[in-house]
Coordinates of C-alpha atoms in Angstrom, one line a residue:
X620 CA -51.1 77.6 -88.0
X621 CA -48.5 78.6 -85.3
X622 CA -45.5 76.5 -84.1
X623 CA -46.9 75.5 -81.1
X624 CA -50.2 73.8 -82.7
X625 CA -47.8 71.5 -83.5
X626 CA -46.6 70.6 -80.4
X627 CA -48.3 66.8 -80.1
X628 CA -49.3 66.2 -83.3
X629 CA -48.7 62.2 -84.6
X630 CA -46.3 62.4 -87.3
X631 CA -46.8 59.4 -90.4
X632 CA -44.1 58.9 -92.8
X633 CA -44.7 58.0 -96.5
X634 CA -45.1 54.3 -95.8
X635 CA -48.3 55.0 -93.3
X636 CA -45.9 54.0 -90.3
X637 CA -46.8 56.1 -86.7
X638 CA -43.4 57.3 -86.1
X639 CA -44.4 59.3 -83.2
X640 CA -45.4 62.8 -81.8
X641 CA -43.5 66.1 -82.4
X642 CA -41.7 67.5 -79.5
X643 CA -40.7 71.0 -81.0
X644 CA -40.4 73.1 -83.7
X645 CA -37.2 74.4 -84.9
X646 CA -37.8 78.2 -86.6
X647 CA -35.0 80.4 -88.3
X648 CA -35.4 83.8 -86.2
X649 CA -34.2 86.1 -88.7
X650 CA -37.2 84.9 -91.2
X651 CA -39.6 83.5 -89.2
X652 CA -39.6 80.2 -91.0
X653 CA -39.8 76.8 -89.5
X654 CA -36.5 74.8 -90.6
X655 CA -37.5 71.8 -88.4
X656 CA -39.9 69.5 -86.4
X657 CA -38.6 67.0 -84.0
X658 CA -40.2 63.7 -83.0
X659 CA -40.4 62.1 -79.8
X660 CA -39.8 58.2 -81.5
X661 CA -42.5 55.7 -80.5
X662 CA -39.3 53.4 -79.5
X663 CA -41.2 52.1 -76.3
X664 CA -42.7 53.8 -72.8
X665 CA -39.5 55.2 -71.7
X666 CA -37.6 56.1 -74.8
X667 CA -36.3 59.4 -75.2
X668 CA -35.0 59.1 -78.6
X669 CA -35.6 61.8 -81.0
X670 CA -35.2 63.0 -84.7
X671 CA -34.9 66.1 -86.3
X672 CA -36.5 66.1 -89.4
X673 CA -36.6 68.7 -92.0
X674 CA -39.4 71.1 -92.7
X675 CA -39.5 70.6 -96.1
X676 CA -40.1 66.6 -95.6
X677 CA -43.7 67.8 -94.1
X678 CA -46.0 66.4 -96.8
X679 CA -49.5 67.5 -95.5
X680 CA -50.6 68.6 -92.1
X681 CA -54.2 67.8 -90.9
X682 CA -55.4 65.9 -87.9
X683 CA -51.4 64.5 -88.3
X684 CA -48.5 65.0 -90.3
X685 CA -47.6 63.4 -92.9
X686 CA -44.2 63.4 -94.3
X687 CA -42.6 62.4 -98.0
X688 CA -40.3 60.2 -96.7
X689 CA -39.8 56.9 -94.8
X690 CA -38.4 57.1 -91.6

């Protein structure tokens, strides 16, 4: 998968809550790694809030990602 196939996604934190979409992908440039994903927050229609959220928190990723902690 690339970085931007991310781009979108839903992202569901451990307790099966929505949390929102990612809005980018963070990625060392010396390795090539992704350190990163940040989430537009579902905080309402016009809320820009946003939270970076380490890679390693990324549970599984299929039709969304899932992370290993509550948000």
């Amino acid at each position: 998968m690339e970085a931007n196939d991310f781009i979108g996604m839903n992202v569901v934190d451990a307790s099966g809550q929505n949390i929102g979409k990612v809005d980018d992908v963070d990625i060392d440039e010396s390795t090539g790694i992704a350190e990163d994903i940040v989430v537009k927050l579902d905080d309402g229609l016009f809320s820009k809030s946003k939270e970076k959220i380490k890679f390693s928190a990324v549970d599984n990723v299929k039709d969304v990602i899932l992370l290993n902690i509550k948000i």
